[in-house]
Short mmCIF file of C-alpha atoms and ligand atoms in Angstrom, two decimals:
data_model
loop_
_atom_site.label_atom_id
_atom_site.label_comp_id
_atom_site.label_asym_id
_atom_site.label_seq_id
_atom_site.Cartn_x
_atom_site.Cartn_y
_atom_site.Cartn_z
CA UNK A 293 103.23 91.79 67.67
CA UNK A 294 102.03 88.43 69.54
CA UNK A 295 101.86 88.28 73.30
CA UNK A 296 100.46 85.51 75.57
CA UNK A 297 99.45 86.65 79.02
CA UNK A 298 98.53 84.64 81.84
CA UNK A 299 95.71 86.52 83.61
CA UNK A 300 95.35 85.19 87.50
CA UNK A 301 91.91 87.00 88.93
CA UNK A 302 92.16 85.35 92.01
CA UNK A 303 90.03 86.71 94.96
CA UNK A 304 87.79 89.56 96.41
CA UNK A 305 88.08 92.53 93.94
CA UNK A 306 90.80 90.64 91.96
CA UNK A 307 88.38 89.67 89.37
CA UNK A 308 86.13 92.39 89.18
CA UNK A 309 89.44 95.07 88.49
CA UNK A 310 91.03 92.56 86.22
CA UNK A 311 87.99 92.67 83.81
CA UNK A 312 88.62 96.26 83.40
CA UNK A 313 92.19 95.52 83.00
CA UNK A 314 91.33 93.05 80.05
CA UNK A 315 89.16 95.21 78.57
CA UNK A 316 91.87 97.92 78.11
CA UNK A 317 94.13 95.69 76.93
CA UNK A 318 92.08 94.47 74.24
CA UNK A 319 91.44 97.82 73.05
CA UNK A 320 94.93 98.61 73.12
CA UNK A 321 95.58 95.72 70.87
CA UNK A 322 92.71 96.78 68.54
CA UNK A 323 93.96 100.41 68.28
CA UNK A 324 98.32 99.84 67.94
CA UNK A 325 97.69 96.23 65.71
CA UNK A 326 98.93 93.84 68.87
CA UNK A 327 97.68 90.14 69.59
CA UNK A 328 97.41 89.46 73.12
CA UNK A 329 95.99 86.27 73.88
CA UNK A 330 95.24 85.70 77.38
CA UNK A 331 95.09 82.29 79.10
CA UNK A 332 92.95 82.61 82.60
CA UNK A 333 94.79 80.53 85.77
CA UNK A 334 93.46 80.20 89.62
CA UNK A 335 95.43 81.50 92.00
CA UNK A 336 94.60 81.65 96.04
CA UNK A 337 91.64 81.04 98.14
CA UNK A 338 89.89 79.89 94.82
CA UNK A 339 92.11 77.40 94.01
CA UNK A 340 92.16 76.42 97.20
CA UNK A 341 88.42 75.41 97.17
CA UNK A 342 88.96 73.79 94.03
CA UNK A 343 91.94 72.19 93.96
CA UNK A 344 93.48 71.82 97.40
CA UNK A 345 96.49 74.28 96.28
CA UNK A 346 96.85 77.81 96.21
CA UNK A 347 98.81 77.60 93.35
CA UNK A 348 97.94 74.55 91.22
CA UNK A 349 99.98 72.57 88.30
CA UNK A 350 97.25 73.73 85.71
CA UNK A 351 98.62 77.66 86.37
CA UNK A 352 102.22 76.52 86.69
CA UNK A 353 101.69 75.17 82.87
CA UNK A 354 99.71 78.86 81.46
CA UNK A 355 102.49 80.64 83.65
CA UNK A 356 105.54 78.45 81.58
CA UNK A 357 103.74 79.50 78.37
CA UNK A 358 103.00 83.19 78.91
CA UNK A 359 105.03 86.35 78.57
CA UNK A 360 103.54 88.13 81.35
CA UNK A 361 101.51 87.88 83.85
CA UNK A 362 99.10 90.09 84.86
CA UNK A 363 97.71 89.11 88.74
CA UNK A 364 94.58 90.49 90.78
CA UNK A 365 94.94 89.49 94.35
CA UNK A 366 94.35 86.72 97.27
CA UNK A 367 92.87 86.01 100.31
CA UNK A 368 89.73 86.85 102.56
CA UNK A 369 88.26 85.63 105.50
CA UNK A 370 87.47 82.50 104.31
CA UNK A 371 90.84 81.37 104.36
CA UNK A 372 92.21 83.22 107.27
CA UNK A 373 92.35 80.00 109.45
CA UNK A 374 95.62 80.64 111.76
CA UNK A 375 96.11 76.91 112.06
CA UNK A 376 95.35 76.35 107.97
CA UNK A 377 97.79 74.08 105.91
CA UNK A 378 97.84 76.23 103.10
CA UNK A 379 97.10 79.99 102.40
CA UNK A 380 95.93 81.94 99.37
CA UNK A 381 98.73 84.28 99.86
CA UNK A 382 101.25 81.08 99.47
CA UNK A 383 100.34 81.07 95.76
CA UNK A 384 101.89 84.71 94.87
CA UNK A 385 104.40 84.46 97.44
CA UNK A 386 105.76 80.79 95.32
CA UNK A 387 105.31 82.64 92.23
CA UNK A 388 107.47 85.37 93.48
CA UNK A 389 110.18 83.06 94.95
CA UNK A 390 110.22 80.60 91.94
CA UNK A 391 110.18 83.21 89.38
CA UNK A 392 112.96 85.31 91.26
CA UNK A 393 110.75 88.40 90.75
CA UNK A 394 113.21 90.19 93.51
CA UNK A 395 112.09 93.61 92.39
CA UNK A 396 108.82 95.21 92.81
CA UNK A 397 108.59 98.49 91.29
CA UNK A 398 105.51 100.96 93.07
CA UNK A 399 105.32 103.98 91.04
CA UNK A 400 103.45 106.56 93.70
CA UNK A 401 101.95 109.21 91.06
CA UNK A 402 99.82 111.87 92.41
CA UNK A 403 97.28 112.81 89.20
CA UNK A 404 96.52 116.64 89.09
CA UNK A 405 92.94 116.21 89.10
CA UNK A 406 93.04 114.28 92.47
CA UNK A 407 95.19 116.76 94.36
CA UNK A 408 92.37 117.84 95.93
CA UNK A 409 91.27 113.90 96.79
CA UNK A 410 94.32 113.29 99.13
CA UNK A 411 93.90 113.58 103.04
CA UNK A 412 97.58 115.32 102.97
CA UNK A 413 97.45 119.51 102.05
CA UNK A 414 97.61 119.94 98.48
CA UNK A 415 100.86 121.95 98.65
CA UNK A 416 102.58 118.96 99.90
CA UNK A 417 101.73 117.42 96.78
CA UNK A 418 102.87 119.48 93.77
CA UNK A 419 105.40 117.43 91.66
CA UNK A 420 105.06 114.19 93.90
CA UNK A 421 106.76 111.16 91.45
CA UNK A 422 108.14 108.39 93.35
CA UNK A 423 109.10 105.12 92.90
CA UNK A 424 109.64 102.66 95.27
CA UNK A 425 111.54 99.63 94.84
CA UNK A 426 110.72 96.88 97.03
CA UNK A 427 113.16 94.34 97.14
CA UNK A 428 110.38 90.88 96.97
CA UNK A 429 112.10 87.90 97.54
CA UNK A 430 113.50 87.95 100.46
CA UNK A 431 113.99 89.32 104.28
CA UNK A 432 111.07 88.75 107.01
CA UNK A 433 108.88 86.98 104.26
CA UNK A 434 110.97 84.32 103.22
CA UNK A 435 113.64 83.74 105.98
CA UNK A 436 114.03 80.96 107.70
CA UNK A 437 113.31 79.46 110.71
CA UNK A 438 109.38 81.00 109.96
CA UNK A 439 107.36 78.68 112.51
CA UNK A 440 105.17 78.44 115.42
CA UNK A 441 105.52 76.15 118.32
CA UNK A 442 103.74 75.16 121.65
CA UNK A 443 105.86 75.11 125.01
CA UNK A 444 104.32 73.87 128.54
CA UNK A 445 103.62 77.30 129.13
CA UNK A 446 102.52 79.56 125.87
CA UNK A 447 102.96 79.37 122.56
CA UNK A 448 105.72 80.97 120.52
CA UNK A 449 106.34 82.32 116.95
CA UNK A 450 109.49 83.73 115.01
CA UNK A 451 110.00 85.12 111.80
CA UNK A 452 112.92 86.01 110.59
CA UNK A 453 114.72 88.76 109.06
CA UNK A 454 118.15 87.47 106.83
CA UNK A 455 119.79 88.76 104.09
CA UNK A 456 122.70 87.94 102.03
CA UNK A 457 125.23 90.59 100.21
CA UNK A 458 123.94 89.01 96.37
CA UNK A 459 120.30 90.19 97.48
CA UNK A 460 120.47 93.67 98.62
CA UNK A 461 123.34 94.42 95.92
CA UNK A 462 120.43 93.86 93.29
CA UNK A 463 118.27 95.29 94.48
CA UNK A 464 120.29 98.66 95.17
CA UNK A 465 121.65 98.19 91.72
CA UNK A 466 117.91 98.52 90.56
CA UNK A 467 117.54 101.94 92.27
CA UNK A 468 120.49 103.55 90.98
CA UNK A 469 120.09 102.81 87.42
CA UNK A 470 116.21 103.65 87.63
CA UNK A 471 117.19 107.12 89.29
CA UNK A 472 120.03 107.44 86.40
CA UNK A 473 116.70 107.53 84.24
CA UNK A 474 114.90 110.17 86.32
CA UNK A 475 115.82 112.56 89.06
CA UNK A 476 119.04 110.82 89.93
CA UNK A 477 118.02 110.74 93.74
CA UNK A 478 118.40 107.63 95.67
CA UNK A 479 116.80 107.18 99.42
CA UNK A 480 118.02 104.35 100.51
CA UNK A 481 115.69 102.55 103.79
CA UNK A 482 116.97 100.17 106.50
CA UNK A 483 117.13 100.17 110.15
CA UNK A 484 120.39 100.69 110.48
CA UNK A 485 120.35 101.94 114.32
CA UNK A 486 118.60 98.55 115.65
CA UNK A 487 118.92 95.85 112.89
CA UNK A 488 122.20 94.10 111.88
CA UNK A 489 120.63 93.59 108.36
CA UNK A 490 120.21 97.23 108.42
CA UNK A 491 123.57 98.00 109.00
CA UNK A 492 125.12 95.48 105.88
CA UNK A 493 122.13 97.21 103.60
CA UNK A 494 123.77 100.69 104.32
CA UNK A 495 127.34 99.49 104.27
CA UNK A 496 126.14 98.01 100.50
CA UNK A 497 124.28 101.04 99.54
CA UNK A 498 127.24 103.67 100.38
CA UNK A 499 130.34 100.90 98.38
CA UNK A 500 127.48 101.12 95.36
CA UNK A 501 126.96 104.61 95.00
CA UNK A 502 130.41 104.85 94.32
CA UNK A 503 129.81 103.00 90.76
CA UNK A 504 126.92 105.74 90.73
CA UNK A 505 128.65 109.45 90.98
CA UNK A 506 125.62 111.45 89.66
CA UNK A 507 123.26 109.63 91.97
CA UNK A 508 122.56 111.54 94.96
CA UNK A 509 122.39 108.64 97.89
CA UNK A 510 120.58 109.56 101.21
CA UNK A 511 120.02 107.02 103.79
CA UNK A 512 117.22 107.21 106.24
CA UNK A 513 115.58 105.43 108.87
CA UNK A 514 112.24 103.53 108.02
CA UNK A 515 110.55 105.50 110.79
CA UNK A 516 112.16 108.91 109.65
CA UNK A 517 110.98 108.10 106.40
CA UNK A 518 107.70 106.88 107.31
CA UNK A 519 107.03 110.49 108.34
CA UNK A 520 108.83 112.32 105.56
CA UNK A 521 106.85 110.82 103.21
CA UNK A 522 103.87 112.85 104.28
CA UNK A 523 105.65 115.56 105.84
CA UNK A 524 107.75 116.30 102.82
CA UNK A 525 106.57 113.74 99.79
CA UNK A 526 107.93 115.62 96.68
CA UNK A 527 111.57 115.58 98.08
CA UNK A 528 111.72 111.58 96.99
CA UNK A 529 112.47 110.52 93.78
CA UNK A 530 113.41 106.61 93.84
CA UNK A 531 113.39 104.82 97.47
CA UNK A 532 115.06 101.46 98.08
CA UNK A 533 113.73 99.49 100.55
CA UNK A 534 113.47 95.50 102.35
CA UNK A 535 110.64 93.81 101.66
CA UNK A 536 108.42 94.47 104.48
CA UNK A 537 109.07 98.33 104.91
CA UNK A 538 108.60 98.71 101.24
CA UNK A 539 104.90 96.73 101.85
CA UNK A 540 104.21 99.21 104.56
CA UNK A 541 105.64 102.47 103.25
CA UNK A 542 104.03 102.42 99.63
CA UNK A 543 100.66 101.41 101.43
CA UNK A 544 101.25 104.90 103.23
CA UNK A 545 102.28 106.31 100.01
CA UNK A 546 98.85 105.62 98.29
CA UNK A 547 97.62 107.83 100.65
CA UNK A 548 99.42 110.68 98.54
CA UNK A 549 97.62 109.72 95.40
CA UNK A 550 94.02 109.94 96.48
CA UNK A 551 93.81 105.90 97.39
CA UNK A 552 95.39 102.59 97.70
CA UNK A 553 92.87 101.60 93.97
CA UNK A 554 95.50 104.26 92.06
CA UNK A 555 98.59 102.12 92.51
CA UNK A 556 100.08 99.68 89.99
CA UNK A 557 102.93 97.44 90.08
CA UNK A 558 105.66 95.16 88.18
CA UNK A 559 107.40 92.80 89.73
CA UNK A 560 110.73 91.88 87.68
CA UNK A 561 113.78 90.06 87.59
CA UNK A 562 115.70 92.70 86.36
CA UNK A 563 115.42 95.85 84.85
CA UNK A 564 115.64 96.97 81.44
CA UNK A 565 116.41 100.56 81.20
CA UNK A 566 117.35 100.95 77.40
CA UNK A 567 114.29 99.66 76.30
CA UNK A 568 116.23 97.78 73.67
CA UNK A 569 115.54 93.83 74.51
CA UNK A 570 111.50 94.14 73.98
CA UNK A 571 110.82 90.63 76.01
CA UNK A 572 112.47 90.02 79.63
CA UNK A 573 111.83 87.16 81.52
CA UNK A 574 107.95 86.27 82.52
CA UNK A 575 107.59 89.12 85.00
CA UNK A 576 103.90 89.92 87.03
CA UNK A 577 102.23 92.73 87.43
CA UNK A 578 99.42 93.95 90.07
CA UNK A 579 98.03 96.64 92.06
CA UNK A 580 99.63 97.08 95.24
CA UNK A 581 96.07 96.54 96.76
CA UNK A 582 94.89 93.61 98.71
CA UNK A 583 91.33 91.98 97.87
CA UNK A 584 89.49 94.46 99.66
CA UNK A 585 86.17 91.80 100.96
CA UNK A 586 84.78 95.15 102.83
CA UNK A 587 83.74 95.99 98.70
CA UNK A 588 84.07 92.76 96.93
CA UNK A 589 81.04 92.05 95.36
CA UNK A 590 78.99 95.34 95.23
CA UNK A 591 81.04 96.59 91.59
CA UNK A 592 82.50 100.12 93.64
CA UNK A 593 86.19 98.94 93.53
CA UNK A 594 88.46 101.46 91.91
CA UNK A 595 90.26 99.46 88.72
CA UNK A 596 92.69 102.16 87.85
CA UNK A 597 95.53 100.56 89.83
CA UNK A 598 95.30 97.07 87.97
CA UNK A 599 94.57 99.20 84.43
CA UNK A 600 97.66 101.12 85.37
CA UNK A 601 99.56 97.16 85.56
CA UNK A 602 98.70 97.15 82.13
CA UNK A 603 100.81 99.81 81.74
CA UNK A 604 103.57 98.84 83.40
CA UNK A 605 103.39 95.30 81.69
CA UNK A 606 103.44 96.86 78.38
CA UNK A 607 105.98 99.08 79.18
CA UNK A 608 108.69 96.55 80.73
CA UNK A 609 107.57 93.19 79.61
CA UNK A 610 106.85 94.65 75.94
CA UNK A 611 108.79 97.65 75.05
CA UNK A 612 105.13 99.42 74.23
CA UNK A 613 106.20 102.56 75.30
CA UNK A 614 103.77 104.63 73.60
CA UNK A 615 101.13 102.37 74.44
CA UNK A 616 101.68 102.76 77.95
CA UNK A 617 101.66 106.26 77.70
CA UNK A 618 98.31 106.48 76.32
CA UNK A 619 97.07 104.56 78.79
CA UNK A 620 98.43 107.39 81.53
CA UNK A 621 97.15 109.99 79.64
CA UNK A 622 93.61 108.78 79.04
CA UNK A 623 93.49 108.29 82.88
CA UNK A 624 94.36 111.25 83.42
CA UNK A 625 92.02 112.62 80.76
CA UNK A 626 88.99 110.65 82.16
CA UNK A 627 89.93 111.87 85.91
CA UNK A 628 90.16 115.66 84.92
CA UNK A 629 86.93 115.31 83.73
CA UNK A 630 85.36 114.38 87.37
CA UNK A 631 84.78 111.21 86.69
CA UNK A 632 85.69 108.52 89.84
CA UNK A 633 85.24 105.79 91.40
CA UNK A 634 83.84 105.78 95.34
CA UNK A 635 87.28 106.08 97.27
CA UNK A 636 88.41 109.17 95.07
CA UNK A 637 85.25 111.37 94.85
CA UNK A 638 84.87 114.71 96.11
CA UNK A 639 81.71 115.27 98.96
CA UNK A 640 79.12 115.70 97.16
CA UNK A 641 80.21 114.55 93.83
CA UNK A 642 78.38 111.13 92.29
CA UNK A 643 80.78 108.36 92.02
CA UNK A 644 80.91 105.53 89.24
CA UNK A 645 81.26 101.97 89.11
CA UNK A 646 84.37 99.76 88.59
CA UNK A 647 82.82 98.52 85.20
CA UNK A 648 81.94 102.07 84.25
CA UNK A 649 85.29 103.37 84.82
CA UNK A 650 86.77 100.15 82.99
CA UNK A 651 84.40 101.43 79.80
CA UNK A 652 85.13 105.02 80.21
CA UNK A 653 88.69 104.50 80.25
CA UNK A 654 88.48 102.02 76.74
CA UNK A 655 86.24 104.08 75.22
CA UNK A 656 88.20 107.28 75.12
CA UNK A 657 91.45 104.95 74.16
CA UNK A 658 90.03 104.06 71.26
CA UNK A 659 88.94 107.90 69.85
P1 NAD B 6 93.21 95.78 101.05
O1 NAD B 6 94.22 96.41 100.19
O2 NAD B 6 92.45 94.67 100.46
O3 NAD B 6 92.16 96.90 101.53
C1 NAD B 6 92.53 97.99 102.37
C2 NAD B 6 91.49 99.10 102.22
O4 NAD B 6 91.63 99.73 100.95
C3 NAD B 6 90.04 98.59 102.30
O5 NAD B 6 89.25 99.52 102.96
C4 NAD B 6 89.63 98.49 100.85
O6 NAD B 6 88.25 98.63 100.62
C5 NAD B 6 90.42 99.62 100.20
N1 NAD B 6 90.77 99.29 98.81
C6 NAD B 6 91.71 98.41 98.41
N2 NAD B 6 91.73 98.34 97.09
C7 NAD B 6 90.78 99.18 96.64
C8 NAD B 6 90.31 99.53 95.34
N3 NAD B 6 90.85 99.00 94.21
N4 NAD B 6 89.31 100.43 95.24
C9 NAD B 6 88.79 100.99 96.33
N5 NAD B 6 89.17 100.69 97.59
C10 NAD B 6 90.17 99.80 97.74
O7 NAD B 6 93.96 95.33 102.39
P2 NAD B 6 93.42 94.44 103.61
O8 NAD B 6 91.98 94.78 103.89
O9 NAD B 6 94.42 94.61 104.65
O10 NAD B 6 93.51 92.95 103.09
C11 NAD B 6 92.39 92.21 102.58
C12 NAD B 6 92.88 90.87 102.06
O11 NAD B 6 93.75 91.07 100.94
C13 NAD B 6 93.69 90.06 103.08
O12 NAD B 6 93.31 88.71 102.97
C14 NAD B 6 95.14 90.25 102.64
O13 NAD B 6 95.97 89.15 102.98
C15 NAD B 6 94.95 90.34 101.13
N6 NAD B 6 96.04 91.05 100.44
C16 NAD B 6 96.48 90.49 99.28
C17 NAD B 6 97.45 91.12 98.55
C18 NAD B 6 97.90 90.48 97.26
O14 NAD B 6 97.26 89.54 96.81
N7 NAD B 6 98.96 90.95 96.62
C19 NAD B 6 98.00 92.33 98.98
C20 NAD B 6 97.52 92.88 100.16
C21 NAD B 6 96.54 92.23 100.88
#
């Protein structure tokens, strides 16, 4: 089969993990018979530099004539001017927005080799497989009024948190047929004691779960379940949450899986559970990881979270099932055999680089 992929680097560590990510990909091609051509697009403080625009017309165009994309990540202290017009993080957050990609996906997967990697007791972590659904497109990124402004006195800033019925019924839709297709256990997040959004998200999730009989619904509090996730990770199955607790809790949720480098991403515009349509609409896929300038540069980032995209892209955007599980499994392969990058070795233990990790990880897919 013929794919076209639009591959967006973009800043920091963005590149270097992509590379690996491209590298897999190719194999994976070579070994199942696929065609992937990728068509490389700035994106963020780059294209800022270059062309004025976090997000410029050139990438618009490879993004209308891909199938996928498959993103790195933006921004750095270059950019991090408070007053700046523009910011590398406006480029994702427009591609997002215009490409209604209202559901990010997070699968937290603790490999059995790294149980012993994770701050958290490795008790705790026995049969730990979430996924979190992070609704993307709305809520305290995108609402309006988002501003700052000077009074006589200080100066002021407000953000704001809004959502409408048609949003958070998607997104809890999401959940409860993804949990239909795994442990059929739904945690539902919001804020329900403080925040009037919290209180329509609950009111939405209960009236759904009706439609949903064999899917167990819990809410709970984004500060409860801030601290069951480490006091108690394997009870969780699928978690539903706004945009901004979903950002925070699946950043604490790496935690469980050795580091923030293991987690990968898809961020769709709907969800195709049978498997049966094999192309949805262009939908993106990334590590949950920022661009990490304490590393950039010195080749010790940890790729498997952006090789782990790959995964997810074939799997959702593609209907590659099997290659996507081959992809898991030689990861898990390659990491049972103590091989890892700096922020997942044991004391003692020599890491290896991003690019040797990259060629491990191709070179055993292809045996
Ligand atoms: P970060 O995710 O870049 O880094 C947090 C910590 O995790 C750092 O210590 C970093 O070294 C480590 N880390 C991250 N990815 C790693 C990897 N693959 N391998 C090994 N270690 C890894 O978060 P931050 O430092 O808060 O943000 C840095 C920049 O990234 C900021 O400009 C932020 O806006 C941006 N950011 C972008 C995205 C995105 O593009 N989607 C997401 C988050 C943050």
């Amino acid at each position: 089969m013929d794919f076209k992929i639009a591959i967006l680097p973009g800043d920091g560590i963005g590149p270097e993990v992509i590379s690996e990510a491209v590298k897999v990909l190719k194999v994976i091609g070579k070994k199942f018979g696929h065609s992937f051509h990728l068509i490389y697009g700035d994106i963020g403080g780059g294209a800022i530099d270059k062309y004025s625009n976090p997000i410029p017309e050139e990438t618009l165009t490879t993004i209308d004539n891909s199938d996928a994309i498959l993103f790195g990540a933006v921004g750095g202290p270059k950019w991090d001017d408070p007053e700046a017009k523009s910011r590398p993080e406006d480029g994702i957050l427009f591609l997002r927005k215009s490409l209604d990609l209202f559901a990010n996906l997070r699968p937290i997967k603790v490999f059995k080799s790294l149980i012993d990697t994770s701050p958290i007791k490795s008790e705790l972590l026995n049969g730990v497989d979430i996924i979190v659904v992070r609704e993307l497109t709305g809520g305290l990124y995108f609402g309006s009024p988002k501003k700052r402004w000077i009074t006589s006195e200080e100066r002021n800033a407000v953000d704001t948190l809004i959502y409408s019925e048609y949003e958070i019924k998607r997104i809890l839709k999401i959940g409860f047929e993804l949990a239909l297709t795994r442990d059929k256990k739904l945690a539902s997040i919001d804020k329900a004691n403080v925040l009037e959004t919290g209180r329509l998200w609950r009111q939405i999730a209960s009236e759904i779960s009706k439609d949903y009989p064999g899917v167990e619904l819990e809410h709970i509090l984004v500060d409860n379940a801030s601290m069951q996730l480490i006091q108690n990770p394997s009870k969780f199955d699928v978690i539903v949450s706004e945009n901004t607790f979903g950002d925070i809790l699946t950043d604490e949720a790496s935690v469980l899986s050795g580091s923030m480098g293991m987690i990968p991403s898809a961020s769709l515009s709907f969800l195709n559970t049978d498997n049966k349509s094999k192309k949805i609409k262009t939908s993106l896929y990334e590590p949950i990881h920022g661009t990490a300038p304490d590393i950039a540069g010195k080749g010790i980032a940890n790729p498997i979270g952006m090789i782990l995209s790959v995964a997810l892209m074939l799997n959702y955007s593609f209907g590659l099932q099997k290659e996507s599980q081959e992809i898991y499994k030689t990861i898990e392969t390659i990491l049972s055999l103590g091989y890892r990058t700096k922020d997942i070795v044991l004391k003692g233990e020599k890491p290896i680089s991003t690019t040797k990790m990259g060629d491990l990880i191709s070179d055993f897919l292809i045996q």
